[in-house]
Short mmCIF file of C-alpha atoms in Angstrom, two decimals:
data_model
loop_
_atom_site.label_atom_id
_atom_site.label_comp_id
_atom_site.label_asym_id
_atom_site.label_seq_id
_atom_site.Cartn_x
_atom_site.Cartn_y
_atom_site.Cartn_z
CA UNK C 23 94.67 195.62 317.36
CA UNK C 24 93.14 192.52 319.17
CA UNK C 25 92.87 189.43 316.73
CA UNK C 26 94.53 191.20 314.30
CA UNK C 27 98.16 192.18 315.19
CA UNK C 28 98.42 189.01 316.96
CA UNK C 29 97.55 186.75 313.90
CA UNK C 30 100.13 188.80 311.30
CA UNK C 31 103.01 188.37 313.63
CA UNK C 32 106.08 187.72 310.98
CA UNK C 33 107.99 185.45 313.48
CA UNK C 34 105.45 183.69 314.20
CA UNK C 35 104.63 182.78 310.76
CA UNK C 36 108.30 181.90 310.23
CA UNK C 37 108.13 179.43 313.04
CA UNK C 38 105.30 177.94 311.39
CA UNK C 39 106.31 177.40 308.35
CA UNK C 40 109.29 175.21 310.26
CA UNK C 41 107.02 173.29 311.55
CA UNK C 42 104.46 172.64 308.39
CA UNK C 43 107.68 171.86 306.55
CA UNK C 44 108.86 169.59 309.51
CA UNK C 45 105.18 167.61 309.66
CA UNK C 46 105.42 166.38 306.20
CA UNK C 47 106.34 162.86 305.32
CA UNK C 48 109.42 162.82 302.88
CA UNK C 49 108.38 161.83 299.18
CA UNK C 50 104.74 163.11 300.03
CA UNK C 51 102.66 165.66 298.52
CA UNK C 52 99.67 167.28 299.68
CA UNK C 53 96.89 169.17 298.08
CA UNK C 54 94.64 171.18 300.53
CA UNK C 55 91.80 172.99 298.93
CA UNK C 56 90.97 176.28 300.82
CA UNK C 57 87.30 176.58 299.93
CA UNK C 58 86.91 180.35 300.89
CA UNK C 59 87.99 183.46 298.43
CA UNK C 60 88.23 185.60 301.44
CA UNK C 61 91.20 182.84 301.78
CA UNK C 62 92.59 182.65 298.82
CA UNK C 63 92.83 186.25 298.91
CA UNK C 64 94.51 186.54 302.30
CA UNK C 65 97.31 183.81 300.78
CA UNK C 66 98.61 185.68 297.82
CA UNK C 67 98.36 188.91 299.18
CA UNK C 68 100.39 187.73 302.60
CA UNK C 69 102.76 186.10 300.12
CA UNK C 70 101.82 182.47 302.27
CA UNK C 71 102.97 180.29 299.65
CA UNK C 72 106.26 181.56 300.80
CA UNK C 73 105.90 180.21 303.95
CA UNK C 74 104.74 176.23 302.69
CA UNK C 75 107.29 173.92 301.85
CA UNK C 76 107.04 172.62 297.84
CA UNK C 77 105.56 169.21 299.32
CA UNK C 78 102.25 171.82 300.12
CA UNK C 79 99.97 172.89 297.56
CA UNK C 80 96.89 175.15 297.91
CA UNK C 81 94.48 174.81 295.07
CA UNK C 82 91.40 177.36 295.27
CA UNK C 83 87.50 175.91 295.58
CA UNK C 84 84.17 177.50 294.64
CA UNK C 85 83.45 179.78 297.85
CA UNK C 86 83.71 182.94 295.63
CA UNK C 87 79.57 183.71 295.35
CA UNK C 88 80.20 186.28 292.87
CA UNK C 89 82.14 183.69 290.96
CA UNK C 90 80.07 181.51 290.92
CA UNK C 91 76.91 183.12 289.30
CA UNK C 92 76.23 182.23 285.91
CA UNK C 93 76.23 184.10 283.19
CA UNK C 94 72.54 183.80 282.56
CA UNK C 95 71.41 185.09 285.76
CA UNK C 96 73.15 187.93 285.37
CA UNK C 97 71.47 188.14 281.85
CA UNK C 98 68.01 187.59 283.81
CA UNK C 99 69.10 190.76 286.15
CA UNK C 100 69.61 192.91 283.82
CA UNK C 101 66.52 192.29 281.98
CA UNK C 102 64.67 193.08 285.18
CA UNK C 103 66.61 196.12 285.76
CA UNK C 104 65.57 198.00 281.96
CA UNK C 105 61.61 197.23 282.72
CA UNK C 106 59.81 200.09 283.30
CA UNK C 107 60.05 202.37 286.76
CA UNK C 108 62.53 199.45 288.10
CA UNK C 109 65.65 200.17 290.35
CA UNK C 110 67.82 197.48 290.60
CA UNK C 111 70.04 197.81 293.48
CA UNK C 112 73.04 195.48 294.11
CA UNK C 113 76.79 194.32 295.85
CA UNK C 114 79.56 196.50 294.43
CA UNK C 115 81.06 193.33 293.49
CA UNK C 116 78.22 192.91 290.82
CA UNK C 117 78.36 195.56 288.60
CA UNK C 118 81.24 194.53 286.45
CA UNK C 119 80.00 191.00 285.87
CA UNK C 120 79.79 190.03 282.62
CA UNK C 121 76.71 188.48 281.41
CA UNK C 122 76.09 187.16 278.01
CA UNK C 123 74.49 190.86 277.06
CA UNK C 124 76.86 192.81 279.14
CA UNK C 125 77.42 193.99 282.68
CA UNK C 126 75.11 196.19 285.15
CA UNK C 127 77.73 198.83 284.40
CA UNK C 128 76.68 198.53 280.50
CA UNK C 129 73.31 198.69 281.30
CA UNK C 130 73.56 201.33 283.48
CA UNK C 131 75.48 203.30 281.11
CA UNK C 132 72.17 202.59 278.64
CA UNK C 133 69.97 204.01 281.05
CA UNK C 134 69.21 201.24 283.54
CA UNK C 135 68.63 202.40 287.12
CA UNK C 136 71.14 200.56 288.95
CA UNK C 137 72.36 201.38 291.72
CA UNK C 138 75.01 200.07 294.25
CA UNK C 139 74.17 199.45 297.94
CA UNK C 140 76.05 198.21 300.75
CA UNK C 141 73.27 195.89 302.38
CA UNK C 142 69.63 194.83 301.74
CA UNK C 143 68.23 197.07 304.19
CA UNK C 144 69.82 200.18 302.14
CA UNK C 145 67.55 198.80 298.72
CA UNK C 146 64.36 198.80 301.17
CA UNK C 147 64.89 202.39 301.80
CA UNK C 148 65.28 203.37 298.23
CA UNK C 149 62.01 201.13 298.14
CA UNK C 150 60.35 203.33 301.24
CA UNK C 151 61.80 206.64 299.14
CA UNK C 152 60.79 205.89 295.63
CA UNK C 153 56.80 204.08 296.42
CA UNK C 154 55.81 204.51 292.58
CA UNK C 155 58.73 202.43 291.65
CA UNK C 156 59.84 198.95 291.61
CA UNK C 157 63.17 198.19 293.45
CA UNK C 158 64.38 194.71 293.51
CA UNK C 159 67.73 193.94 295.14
CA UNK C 160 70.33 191.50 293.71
CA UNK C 161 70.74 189.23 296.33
CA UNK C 162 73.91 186.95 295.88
CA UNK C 163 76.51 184.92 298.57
CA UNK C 164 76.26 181.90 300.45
CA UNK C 165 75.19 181.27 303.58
CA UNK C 166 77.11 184.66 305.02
CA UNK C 167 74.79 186.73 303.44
CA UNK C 168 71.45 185.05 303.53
CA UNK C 169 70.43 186.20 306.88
CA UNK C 170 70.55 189.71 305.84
CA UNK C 171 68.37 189.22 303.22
CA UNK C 172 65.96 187.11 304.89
CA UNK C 173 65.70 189.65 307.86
CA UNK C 174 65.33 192.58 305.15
CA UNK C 175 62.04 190.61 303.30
CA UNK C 176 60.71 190.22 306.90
CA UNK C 177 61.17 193.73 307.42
CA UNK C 178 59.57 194.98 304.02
CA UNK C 179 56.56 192.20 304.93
CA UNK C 180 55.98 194.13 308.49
CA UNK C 181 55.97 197.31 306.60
CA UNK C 182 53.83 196.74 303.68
CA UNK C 183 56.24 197.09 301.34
CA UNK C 184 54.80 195.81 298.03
CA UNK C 185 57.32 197.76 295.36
CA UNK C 186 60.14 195.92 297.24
CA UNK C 187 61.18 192.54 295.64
CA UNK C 188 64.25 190.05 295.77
CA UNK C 189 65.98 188.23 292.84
CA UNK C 190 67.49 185.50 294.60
CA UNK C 191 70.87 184.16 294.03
CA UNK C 192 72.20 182.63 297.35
CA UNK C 193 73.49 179.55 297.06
CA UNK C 194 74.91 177.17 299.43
CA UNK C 195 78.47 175.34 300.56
CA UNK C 196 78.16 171.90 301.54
CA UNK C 197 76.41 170.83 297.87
CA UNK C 198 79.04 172.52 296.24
CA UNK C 199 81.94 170.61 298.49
CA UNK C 200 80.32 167.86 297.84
CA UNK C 201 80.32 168.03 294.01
CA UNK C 202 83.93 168.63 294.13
CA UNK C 203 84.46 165.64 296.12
CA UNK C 204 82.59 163.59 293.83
CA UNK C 205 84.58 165.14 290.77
CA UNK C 206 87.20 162.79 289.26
CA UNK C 207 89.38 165.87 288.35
CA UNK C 208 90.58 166.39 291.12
CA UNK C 209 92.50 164.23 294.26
CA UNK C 210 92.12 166.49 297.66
CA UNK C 211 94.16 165.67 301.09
CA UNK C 212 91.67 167.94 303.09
CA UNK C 213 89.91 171.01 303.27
CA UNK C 214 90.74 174.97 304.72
CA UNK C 215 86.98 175.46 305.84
CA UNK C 216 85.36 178.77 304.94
CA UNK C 217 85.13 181.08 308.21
CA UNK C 218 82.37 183.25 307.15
CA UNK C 219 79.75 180.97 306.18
CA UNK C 220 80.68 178.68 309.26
CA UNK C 221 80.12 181.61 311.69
CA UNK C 222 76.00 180.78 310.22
CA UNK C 223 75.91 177.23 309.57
CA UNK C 224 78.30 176.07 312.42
CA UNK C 225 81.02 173.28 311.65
CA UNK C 226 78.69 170.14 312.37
CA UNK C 227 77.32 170.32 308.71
CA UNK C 228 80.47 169.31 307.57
CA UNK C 229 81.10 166.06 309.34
CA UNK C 230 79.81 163.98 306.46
CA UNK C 231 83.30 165.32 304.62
CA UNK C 232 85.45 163.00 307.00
CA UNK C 233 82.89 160.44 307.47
CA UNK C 234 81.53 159.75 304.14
CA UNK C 235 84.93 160.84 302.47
CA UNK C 236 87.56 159.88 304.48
CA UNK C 237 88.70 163.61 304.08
CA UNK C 238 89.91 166.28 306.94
CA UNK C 239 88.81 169.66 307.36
CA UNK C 240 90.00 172.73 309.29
CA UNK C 241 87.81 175.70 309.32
CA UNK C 242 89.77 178.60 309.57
CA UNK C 243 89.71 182.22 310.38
CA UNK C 244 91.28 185.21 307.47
CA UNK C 245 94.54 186.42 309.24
CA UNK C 246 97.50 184.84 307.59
CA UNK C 247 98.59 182.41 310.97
CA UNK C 248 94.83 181.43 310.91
CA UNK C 249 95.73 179.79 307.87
CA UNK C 250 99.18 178.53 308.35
CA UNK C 251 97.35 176.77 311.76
CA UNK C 252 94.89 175.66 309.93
CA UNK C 253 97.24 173.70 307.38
CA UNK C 254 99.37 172.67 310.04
CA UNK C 255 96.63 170.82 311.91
CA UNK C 256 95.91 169.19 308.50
CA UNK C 257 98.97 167.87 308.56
CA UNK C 258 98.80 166.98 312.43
CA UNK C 259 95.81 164.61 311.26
CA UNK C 260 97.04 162.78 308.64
CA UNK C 261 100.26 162.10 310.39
CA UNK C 262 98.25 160.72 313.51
CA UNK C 263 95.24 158.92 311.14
CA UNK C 264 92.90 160.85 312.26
CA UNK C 265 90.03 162.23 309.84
CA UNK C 266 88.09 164.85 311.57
CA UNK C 267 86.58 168.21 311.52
CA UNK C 268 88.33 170.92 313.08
CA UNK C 269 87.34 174.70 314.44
CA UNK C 270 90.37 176.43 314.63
CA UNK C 271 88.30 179.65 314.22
CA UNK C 272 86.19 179.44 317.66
CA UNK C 273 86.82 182.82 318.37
CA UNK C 274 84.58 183.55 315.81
CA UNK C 275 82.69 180.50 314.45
CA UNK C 276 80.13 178.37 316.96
CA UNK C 277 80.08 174.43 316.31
CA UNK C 278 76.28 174.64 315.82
CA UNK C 279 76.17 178.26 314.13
CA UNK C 280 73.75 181.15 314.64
CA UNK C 281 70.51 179.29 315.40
CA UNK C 282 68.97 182.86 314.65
CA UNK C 283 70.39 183.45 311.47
CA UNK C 284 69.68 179.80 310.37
CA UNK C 285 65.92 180.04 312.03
CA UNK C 286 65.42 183.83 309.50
CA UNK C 287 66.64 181.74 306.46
CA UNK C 288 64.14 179.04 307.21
CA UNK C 289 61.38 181.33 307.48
CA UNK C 290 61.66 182.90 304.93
CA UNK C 291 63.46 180.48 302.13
CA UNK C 292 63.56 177.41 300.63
CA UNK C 293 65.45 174.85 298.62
CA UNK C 294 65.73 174.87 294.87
CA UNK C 295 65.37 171.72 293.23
CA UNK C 296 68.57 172.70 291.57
CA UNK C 297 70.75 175.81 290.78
CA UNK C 298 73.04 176.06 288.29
CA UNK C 299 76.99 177.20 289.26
CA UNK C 300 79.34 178.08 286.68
CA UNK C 301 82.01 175.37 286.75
CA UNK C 302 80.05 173.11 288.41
CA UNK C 303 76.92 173.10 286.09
CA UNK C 304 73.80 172.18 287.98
CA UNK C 305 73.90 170.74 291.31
CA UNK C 306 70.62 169.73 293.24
CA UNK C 307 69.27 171.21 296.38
CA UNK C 308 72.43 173.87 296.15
CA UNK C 309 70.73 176.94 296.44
CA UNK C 310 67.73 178.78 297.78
CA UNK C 311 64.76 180.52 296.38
CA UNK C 312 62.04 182.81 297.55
CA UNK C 313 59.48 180.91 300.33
CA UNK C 314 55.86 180.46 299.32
CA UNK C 315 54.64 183.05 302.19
CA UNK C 316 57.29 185.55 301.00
CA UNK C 317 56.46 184.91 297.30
CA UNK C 318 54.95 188.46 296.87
CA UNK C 319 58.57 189.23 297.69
CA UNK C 320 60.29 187.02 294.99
CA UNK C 321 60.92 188.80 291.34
CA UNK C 322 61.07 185.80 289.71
CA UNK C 323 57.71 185.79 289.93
CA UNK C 324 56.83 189.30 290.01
CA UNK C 325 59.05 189.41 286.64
CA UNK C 326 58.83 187.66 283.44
CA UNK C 327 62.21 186.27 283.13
CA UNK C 328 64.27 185.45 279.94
CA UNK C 329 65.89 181.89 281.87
CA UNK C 330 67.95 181.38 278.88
CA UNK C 331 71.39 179.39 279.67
CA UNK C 332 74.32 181.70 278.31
CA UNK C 333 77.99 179.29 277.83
CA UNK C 334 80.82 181.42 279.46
CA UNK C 335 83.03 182.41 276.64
CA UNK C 336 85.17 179.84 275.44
CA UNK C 337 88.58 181.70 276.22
CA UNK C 338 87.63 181.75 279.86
CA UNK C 339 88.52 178.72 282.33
CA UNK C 340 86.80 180.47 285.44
CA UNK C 341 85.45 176.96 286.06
CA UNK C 342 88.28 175.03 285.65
CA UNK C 343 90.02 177.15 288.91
CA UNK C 344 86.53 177.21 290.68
CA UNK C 345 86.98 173.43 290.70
CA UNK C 346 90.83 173.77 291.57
CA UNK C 347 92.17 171.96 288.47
CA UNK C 348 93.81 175.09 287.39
CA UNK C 349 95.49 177.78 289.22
CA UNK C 350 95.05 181.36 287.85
CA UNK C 351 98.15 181.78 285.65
CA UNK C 352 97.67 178.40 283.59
CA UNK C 353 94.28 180.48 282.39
CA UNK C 354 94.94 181.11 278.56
CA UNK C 355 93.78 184.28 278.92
CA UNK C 356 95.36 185.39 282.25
CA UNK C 357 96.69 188.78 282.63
CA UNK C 358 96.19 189.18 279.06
CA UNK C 359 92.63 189.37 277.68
CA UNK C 360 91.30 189.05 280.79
CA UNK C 361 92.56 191.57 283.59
CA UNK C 362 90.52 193.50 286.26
CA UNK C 363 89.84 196.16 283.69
CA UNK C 364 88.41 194.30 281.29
CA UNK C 365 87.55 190.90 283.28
CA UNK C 366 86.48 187.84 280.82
CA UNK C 367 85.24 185.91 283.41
CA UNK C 368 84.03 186.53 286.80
CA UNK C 369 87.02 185.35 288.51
CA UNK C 370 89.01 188.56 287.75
CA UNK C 371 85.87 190.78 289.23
CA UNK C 372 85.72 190.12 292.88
CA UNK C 373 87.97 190.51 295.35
CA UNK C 374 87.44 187.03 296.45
CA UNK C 375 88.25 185.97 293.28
CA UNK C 376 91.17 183.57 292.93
CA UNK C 377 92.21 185.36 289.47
CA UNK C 378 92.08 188.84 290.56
CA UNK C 379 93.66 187.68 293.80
CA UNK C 380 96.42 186.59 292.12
CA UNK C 381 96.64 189.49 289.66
CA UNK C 382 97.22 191.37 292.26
CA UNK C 383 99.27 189.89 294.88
CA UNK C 384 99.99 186.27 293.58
CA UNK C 385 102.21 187.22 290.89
CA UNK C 386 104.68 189.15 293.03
CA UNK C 387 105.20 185.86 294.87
CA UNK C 388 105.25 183.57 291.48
CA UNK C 389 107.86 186.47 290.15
CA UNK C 390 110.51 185.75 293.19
CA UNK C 391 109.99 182.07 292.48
CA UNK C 392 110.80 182.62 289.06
CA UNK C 393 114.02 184.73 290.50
CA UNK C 394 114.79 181.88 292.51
CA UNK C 395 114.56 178.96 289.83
CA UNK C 396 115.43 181.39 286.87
CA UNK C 397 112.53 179.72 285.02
CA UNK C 398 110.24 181.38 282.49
CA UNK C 399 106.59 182.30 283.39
CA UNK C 400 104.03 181.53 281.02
CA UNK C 401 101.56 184.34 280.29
CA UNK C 402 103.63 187.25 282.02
CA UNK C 403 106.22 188.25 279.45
CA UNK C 404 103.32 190.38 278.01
CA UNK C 405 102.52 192.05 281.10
CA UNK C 406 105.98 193.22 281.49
#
């Protein structure tokens, strides 16, 4: 298959890891952060870390979006969904979310309407089915998504829709890069771009990164040699001096995005004064809320909401690996109390998430390294 086959090709790979290995100065390390999930996933179930000399080291940043929702929206959700004649609709990748008062699962299980669609446009026509009820849709994601759910409240506004409403949750990349760069936790040599929300917002945005920052940045595609490029031209820039940004996905991503996309978000959202991201607490300007035109369309204000901040629990380090301090095995609570099954923290839910990546398909890699050093693994034994 076209840009697939191509970009899995095992030699290939091979080859590249010679060279990654060959590009870095002796007694250096680097630390790349690959900002993506969709990345982070594509790494530990590819085994990639196989392929990186020891002097590499991925750590994982915030670009999960289910991740990244705190607890307390999901609280605010869920009150929404057990008013009276409401449907909730959301992402798959929601319902097992734990909030402080449970998941949508629980409160489905209660006798919530909730249901699970696989765009906006599906919750408008439960909205067109069910007119004497109230269906909001769970919007979540990052730039990626927006679009989708701008286009949908344009849609429902053409069509008179007024039982169709949207609890917004998108939030937005470079604020969030740019509150790990200004973390002292953490010392970054450059950055594995995200691919998805760069095929919307174009690469440009992130110049400030190597200006302001002095830091490089590769955006990269999901097929494993996208990313083993993508850390090799890291590499290829420090060794040179150079501090730029990169597009090493241009078959897919455009270096000024999808002026269409971009032009439906505009029209129909706007900036929060702030928006709080678990891990990163609140950061200003970081995410975006329902326009003034479109506010008909916003449950926020349709809906009395709780807006009651809810700590994650205290076992759970979700933010600590959001900001790339921890990997997801140094987690207390890794693979123990928190699995898939019964996820602590939202890290284990989504795919994209760097815990339940690893769960996964990290720990098969992580197991032949322990073969390989005959060293014990902290946090496995019990799984065994």
């Amino acid at each position: 298959m076209r840009f697939v086959d191509e970009y899995r090709d095992a030699d290939r790979a091979r080859a590249l890891g010679e060279r990654i290995a060959a590009a870095c100065r002796p007694g250096r390390r680097y630390t790349f952060m690959e900002v993506c999930g969709g990345h982070t996933h594509t790494i530990y179930k590819h085994g990639l870390e196989d392929h990186l000399p020891p002097e590499v080291n991925l750590v994982h940043g915030p670009g999960c979006p289910v991740c990244v929702i705190p607890m307390g929206r999901v609280d605010d959700a869920i009150h929404i969904a057990r008013q009276p004649d409401v449907i909730m609709t959301s992402f798959g990748d929601m319902m097992r979310v734990p909030g402080g008062s449970g998941s949508f699962l629980d409160a489905k299980a209660e006798g919530a309407d909730i249901r699970m669609v696989y765009s906006p446009l599906d919750a408008l026509k439960i909205a067109r089915a069910n007119p004497d009820r109230r269906v909001v849709f769970m919007a979540i994601g990052f730039e990626t998504t927006a679009p989708s759910t701008a286009v949908t409240v344009l849609r429902a506004a053409a069509e008179g829709l007024s039982n169709f409403s949207v609890f917004c949750n998108h939030v937005l990349i470079i604020p969030a890069i740019k509150a790990i760069l200004d973390s002292p936790d953490l010392r970054l040599d450059g950055f594995i771009g995200p691919g998805h929300v760069s095929a919307v917002i174009g690469c440009q945005p992130y110049e400030f990164i190597a200006h302001d920052y002095g830091k490089p940045m590769v955006v990269a595609g999901f097929e494993p040699l996208d990313i083993l490029t993508s850390v090799h031209m890291l590499l290829g820039q420090l060794a040179e001096g150079r501090c730029q940004v990169e597009n090493q996905y241009a078959r897919v991503v455009p270096w000024h995005g999808n002026r269409v996309a971009l032009s439906a978000i505009g029209q129909v959202m706007r900036l929060r004064p702030h928006f709080e991201w678990r891990g990163l607490g609140f950061i200003a300007h970081s995410a975006l809320a329902m326009a003034e035109d479109y506010a008909a369309f916003d449950a926020e204000r349709v809906f009395d909401l709780p807006g009651v901040r809810v700590a994650d629990p205290r076992s759970c380090q979700c933010g600590e690996v959001l900001k790339g301090v921890l990997k997801p095995w140094e987690c207390k609570v890794f693979g123990t109390a928190c699995t898939p099954e019964t996820p602590i923290g939202t890290c284990m839910v989504s795919s994209e998430g760097a815990c339940a990546a690893y769960y996964n398909f990290g720990r098969f890699s992580r197991e032949r390294m322990r073969a390989a050093a005959d060293e014990p693994l902290a946090g496995e034994a019990s799984r065994a």
